[in-house]
mmCIF file of C-alpha atoms in Angstrom:
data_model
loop_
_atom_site.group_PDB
_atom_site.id
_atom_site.type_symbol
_atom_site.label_atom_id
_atom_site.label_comp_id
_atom_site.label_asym_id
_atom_site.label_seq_id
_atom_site.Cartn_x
_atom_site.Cartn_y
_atom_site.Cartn_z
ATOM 1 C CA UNK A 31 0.000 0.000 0.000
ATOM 2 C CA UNK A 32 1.293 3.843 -0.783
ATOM 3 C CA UNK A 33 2.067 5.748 1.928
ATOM 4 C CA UNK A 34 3.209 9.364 2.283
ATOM 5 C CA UNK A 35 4.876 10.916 5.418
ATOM 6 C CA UNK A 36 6.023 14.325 6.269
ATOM 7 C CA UNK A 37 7.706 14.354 9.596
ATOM 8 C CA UNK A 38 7.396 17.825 10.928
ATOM 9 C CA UNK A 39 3.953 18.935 11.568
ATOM 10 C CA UNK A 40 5.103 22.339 12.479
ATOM 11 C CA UNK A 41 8.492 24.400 11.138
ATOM 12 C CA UNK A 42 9.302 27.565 11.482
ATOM 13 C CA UNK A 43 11.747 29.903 10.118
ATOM 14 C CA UNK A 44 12.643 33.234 9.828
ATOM 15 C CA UNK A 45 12.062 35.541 6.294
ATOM 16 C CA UNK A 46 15.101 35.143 3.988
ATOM 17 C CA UNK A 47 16.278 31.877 5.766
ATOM 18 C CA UNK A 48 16.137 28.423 3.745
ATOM 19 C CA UNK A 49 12.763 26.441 4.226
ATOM 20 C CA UNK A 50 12.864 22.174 3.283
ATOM 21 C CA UNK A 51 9.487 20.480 4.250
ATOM 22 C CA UNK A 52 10.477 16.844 4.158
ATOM 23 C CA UNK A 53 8.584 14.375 2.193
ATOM 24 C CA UNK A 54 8.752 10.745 2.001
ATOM 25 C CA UNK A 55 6.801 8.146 0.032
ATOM 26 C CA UNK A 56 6.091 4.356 -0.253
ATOM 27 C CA UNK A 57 5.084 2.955 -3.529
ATOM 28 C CA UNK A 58 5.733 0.019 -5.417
ATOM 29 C CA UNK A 59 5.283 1.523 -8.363
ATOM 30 C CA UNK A 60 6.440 4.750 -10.823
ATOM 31 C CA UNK A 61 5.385 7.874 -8.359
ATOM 32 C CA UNK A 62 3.517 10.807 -9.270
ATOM 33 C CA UNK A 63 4.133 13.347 -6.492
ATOM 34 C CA UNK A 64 2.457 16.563 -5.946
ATOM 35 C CA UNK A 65 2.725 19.607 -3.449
ATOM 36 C CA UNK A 66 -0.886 21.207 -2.184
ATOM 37 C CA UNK A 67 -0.792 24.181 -0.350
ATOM 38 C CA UNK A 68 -3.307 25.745 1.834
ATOM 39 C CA UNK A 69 -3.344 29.243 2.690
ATOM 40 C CA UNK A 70 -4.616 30.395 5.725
ATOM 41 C CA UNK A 71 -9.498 30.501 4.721
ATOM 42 C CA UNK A 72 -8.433 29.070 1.401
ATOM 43 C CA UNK A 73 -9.059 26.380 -0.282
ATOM 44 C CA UNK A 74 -6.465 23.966 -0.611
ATOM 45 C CA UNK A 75 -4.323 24.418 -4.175
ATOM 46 C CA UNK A 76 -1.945 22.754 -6.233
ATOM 47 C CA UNK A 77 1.433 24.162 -5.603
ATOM 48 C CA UNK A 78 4.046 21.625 -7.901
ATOM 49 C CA UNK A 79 4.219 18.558 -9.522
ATOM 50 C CA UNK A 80 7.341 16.779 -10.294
ATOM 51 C CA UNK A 81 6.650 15.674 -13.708
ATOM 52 C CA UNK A 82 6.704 19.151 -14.329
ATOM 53 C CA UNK A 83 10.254 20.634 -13.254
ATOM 54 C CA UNK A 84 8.867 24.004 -12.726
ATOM 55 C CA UNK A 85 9.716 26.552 -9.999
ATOM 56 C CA UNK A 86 6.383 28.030 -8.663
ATOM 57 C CA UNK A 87 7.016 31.344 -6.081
ATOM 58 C CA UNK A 88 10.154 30.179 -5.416
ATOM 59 C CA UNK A 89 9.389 26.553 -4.770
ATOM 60 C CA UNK A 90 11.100 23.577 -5.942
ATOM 61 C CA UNK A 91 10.900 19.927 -5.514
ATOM 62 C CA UNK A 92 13.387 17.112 -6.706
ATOM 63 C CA UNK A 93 11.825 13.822 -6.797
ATOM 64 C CA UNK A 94 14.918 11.200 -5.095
ATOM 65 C CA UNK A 95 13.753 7.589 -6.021
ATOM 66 C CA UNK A 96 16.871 6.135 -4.619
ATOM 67 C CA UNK A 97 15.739 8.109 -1.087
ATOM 68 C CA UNK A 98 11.613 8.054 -1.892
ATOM 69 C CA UNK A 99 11.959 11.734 -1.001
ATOM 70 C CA UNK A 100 10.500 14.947 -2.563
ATOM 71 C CA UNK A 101 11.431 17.703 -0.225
ATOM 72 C CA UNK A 102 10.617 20.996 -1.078
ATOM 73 C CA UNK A 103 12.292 23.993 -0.637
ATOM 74 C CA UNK A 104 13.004 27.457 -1.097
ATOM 75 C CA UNK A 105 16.179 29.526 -0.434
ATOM 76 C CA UNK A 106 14.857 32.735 0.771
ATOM 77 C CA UNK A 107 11.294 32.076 2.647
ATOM 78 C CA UNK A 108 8.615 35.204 2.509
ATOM 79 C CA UNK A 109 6.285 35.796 5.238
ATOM 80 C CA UNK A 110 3.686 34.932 2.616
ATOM 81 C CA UNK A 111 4.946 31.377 2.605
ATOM 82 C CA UNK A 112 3.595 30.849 5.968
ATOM 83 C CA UNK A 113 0.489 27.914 5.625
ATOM 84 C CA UNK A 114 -0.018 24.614 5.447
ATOM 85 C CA UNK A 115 1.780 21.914 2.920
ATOM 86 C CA UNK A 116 0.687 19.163 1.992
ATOM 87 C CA UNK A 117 3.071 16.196 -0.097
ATOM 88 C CA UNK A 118 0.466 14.181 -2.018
ATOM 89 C CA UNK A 119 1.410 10.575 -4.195
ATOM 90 C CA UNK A 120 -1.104 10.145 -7.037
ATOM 91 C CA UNK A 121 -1.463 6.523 -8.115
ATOM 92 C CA UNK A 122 -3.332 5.095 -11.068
ATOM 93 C CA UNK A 123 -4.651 1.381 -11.406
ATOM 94 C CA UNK A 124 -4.156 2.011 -14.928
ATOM 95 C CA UNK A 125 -5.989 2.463 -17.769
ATOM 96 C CA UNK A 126 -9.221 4.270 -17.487
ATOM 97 C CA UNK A 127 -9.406 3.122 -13.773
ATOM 98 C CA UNK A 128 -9.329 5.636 -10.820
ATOM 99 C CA UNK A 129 -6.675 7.734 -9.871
ATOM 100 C CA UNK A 130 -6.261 8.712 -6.397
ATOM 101 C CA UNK A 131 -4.405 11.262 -3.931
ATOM 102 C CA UNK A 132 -3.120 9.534 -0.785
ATOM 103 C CA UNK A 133 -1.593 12.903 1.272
ATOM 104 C CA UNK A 134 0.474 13.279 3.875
ATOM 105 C CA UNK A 135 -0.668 14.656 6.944
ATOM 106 C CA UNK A 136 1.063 18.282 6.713
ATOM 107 C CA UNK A 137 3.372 20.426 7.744
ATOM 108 C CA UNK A 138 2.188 24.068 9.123
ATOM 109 C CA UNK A 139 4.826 26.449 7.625
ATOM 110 C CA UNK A 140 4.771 29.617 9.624
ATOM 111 C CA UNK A 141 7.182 32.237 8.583
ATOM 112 C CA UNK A 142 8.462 35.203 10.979
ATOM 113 C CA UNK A 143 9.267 38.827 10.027
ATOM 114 C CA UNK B 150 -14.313 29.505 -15.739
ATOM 115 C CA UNK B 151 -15.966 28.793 -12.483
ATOM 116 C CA UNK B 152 -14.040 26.551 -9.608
ATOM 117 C CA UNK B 153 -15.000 23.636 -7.253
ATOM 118 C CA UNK B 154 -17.919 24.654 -5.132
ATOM 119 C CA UNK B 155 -19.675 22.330 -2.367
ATOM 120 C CA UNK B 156 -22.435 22.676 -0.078
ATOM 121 C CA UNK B 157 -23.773 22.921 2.424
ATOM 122 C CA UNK B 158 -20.288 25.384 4.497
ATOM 123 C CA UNK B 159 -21.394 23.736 7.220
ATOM 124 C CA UNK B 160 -23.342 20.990 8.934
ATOM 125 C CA UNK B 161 -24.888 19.383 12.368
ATOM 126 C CA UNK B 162 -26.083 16.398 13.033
ATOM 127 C CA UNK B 163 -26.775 13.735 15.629
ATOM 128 C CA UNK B 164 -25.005 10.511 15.637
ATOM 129 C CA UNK B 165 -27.779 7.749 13.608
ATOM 130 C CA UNK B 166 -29.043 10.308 11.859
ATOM 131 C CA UNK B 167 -28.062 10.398 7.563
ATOM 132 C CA UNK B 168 -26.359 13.245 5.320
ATOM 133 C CA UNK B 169 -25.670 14.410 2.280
ATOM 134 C CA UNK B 170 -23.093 16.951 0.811
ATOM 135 C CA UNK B 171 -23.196 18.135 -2.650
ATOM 136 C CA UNK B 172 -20.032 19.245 -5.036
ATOM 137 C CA UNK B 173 -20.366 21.227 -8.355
ATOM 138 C CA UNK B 174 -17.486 20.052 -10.382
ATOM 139 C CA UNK B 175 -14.992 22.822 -12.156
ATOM 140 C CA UNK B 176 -16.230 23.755 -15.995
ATOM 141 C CA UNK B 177 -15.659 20.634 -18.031
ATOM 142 C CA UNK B 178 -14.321 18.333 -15.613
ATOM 143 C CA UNK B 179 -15.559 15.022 -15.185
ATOM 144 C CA UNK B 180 -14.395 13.405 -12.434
ATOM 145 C CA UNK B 181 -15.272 13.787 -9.026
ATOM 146 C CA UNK B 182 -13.213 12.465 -5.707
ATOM 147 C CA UNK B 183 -14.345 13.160 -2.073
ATOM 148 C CA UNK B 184 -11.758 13.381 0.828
ATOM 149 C CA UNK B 185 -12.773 13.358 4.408
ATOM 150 C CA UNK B 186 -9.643 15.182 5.913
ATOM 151 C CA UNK B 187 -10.074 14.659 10.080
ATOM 152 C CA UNK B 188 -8.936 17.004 12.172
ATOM 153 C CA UNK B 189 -4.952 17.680 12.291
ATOM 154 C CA UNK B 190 -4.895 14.728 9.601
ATOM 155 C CA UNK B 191 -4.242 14.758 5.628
ATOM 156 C CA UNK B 192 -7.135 14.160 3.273
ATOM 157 C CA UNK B 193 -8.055 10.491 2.950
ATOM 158 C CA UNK B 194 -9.581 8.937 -0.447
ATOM 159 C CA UNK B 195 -13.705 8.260 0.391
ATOM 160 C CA UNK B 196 -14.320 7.452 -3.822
ATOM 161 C CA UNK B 197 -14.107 8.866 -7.314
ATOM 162 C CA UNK B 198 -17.118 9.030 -9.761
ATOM 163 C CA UNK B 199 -16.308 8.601 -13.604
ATOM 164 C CA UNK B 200 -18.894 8.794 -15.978
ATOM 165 C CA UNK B 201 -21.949 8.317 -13.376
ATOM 166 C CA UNK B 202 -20.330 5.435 -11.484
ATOM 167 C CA UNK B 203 -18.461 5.061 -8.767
ATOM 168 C CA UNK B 204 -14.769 3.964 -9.988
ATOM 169 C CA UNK B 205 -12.653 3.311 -7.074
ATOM 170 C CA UNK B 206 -12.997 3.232 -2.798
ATOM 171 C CA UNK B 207 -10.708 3.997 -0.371
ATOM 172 C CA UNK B 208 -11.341 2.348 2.929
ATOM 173 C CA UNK B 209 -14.476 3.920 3.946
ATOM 174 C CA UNK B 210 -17.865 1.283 5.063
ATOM 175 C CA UNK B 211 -20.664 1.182 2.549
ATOM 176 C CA UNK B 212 -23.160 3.496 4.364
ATOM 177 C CA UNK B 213 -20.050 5.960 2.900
ATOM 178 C CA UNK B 214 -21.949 6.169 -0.851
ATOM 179 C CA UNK B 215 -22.053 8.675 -3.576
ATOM 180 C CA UNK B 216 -24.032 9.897 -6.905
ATOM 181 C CA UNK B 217 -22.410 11.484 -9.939
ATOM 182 C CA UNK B 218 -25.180 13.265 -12.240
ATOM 183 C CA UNK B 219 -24.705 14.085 -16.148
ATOM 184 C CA UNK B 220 -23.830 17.439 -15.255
ATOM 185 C CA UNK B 221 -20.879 15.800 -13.669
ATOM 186 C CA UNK B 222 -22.044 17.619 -10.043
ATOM 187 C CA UNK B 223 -21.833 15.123 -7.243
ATOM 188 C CA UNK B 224 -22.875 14.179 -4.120
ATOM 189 C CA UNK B 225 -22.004 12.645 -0.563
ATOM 190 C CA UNK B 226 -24.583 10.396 1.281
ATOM 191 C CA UNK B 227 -23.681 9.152 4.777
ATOM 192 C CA UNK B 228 -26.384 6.703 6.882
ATOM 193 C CA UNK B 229 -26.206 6.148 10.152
ATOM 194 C CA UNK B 230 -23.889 8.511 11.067
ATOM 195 C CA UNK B 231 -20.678 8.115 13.778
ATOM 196 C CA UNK B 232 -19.167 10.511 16.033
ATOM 197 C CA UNK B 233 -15.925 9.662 14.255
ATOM 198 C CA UNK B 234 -17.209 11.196 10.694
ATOM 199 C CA UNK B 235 -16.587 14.548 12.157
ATOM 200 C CA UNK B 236 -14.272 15.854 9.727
ATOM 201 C CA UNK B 237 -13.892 18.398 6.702
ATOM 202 C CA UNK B 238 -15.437 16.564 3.635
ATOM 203 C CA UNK B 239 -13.490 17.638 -0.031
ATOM 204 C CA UNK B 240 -14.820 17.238 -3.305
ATOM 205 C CA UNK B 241 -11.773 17.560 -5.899
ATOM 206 C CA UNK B 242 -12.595 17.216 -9.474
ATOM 207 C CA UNK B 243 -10.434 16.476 -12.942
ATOM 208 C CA UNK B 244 -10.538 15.623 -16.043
ATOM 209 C CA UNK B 245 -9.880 11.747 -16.631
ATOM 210 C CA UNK B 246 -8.276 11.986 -20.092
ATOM 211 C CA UNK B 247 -5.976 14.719 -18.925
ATOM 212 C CA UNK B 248 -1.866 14.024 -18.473
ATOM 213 C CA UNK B 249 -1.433 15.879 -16.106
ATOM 214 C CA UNK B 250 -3.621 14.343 -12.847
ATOM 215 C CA UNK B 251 -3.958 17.375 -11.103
ATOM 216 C CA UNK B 252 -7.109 17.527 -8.830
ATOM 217 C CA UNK B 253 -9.161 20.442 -8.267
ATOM 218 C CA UNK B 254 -10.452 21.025 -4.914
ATOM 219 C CA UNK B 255 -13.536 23.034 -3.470
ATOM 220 C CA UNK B 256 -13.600 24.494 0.018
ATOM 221 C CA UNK B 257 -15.183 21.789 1.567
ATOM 222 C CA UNK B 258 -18.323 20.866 4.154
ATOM 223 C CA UNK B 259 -17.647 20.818 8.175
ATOM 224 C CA UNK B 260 -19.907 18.045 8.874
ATOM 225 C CA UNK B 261 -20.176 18.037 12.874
ATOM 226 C CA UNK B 262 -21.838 14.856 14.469
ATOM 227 C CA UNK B 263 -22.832 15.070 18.232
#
């Protein structure tokens, strides 16, 4: 069965200091990870994917198969950083089946001036 | 383009008693997936709905059930209702054919069961 755990439920840091939220997986098969973020009375959003490669608001995420990590992070946190992240594994039973997000159970970013 | 939206905000009921929670899909998406996400706890899968039918369960009991109309909008039926199905309930939706499996996600029902 597919698991996802983030380890720190809270983590705090400073503006301009480095921010990693740790992610690990378990999955037999190929993974398709995700970030979600929630912003504090939001609705919770789709920050990165790794199949993607892209940067968003500062954000990265390197998938490590070898580790089953996908850490994200972001040199220079902003105060506006500050809510909640969420590391999410989508699996597939393939084909036209169902397609699922098993999440982790977050970690509350909170980012001081 | 209009987003996920779900109703009722929020809900309270008494433990035995039956609920349902209703999701309007994003323009032109036709999948639906509910979450319940318990408090201080990730989302967990409840089911997805494809096409009108349910296609594929996470590890919820079978007075968990669910409807998918043509207009793609869902909803969310709970019988008999536990103290433990306090929680936020998500409807995400997506399209199927799509690459890309990024899920869409509304702002949720606080279902409260006393």
């Amino acid at each position: 069965a597919q698991r996802v755990t983030q380890p720190e439920k809270l983590l705090s840091v400073f503006k301009g200091a480095p921010v990693e939220l740790k992610c690990n997986y378990s999955y037999s098969g190929s993974p398709e990870l995700f970030w979600y973020v929630q912003y504090s009375r939001q609705r919770l959003q789709l920050l990165l994917r790794h199949i993607s490669r892209e940067s968003i608001k500062g954000f990265t995420a390197d998938l490590n198969k070898g580790e089953t990590s996908f850490h994200l992070k972001k040199p220079f946190a902003q105060e506006e950083d500050s809510a909640m992240y969420y590391c999410a594994l989508f699996t597939n039973a393939g084909g036209t089946s169902y397609g699922k997000l098993t999440f982790g159970q977050g970690t509350i970013l909170t980012v001081h001036p | 383009e209009t987003g996920v939206t779900q109703s009722p905000t929020h809900l309270i009921k008494t433990r035995g008693q039956q609920v349902t929670l209703r999701c309007s899909s994003q323009s032109g998406h036709n999948t639906v997936s509910w979450y319940q996400q318990a408090l201080g706890q990730g989302p967990q899968f409840i089911f997805q709905y494809y096409r009108e039918e349910e296609n594929g369960r996470g590890n919820f009991p079978p007075r968990f059930s669910g409807l998918q109309f043509p207009n793609y909008s869902s909803e969310l039926n709970v019988n008999a209702l536990e103290l433990d199905d306090s929680a936020l309930y998500l409807c995400a939706s997506s399209v199927r054919e799509f690459t890309y499996n990024e899920q869409f996600f509304g702002p949720g029902t606080r279902l409260t069961v006393l």
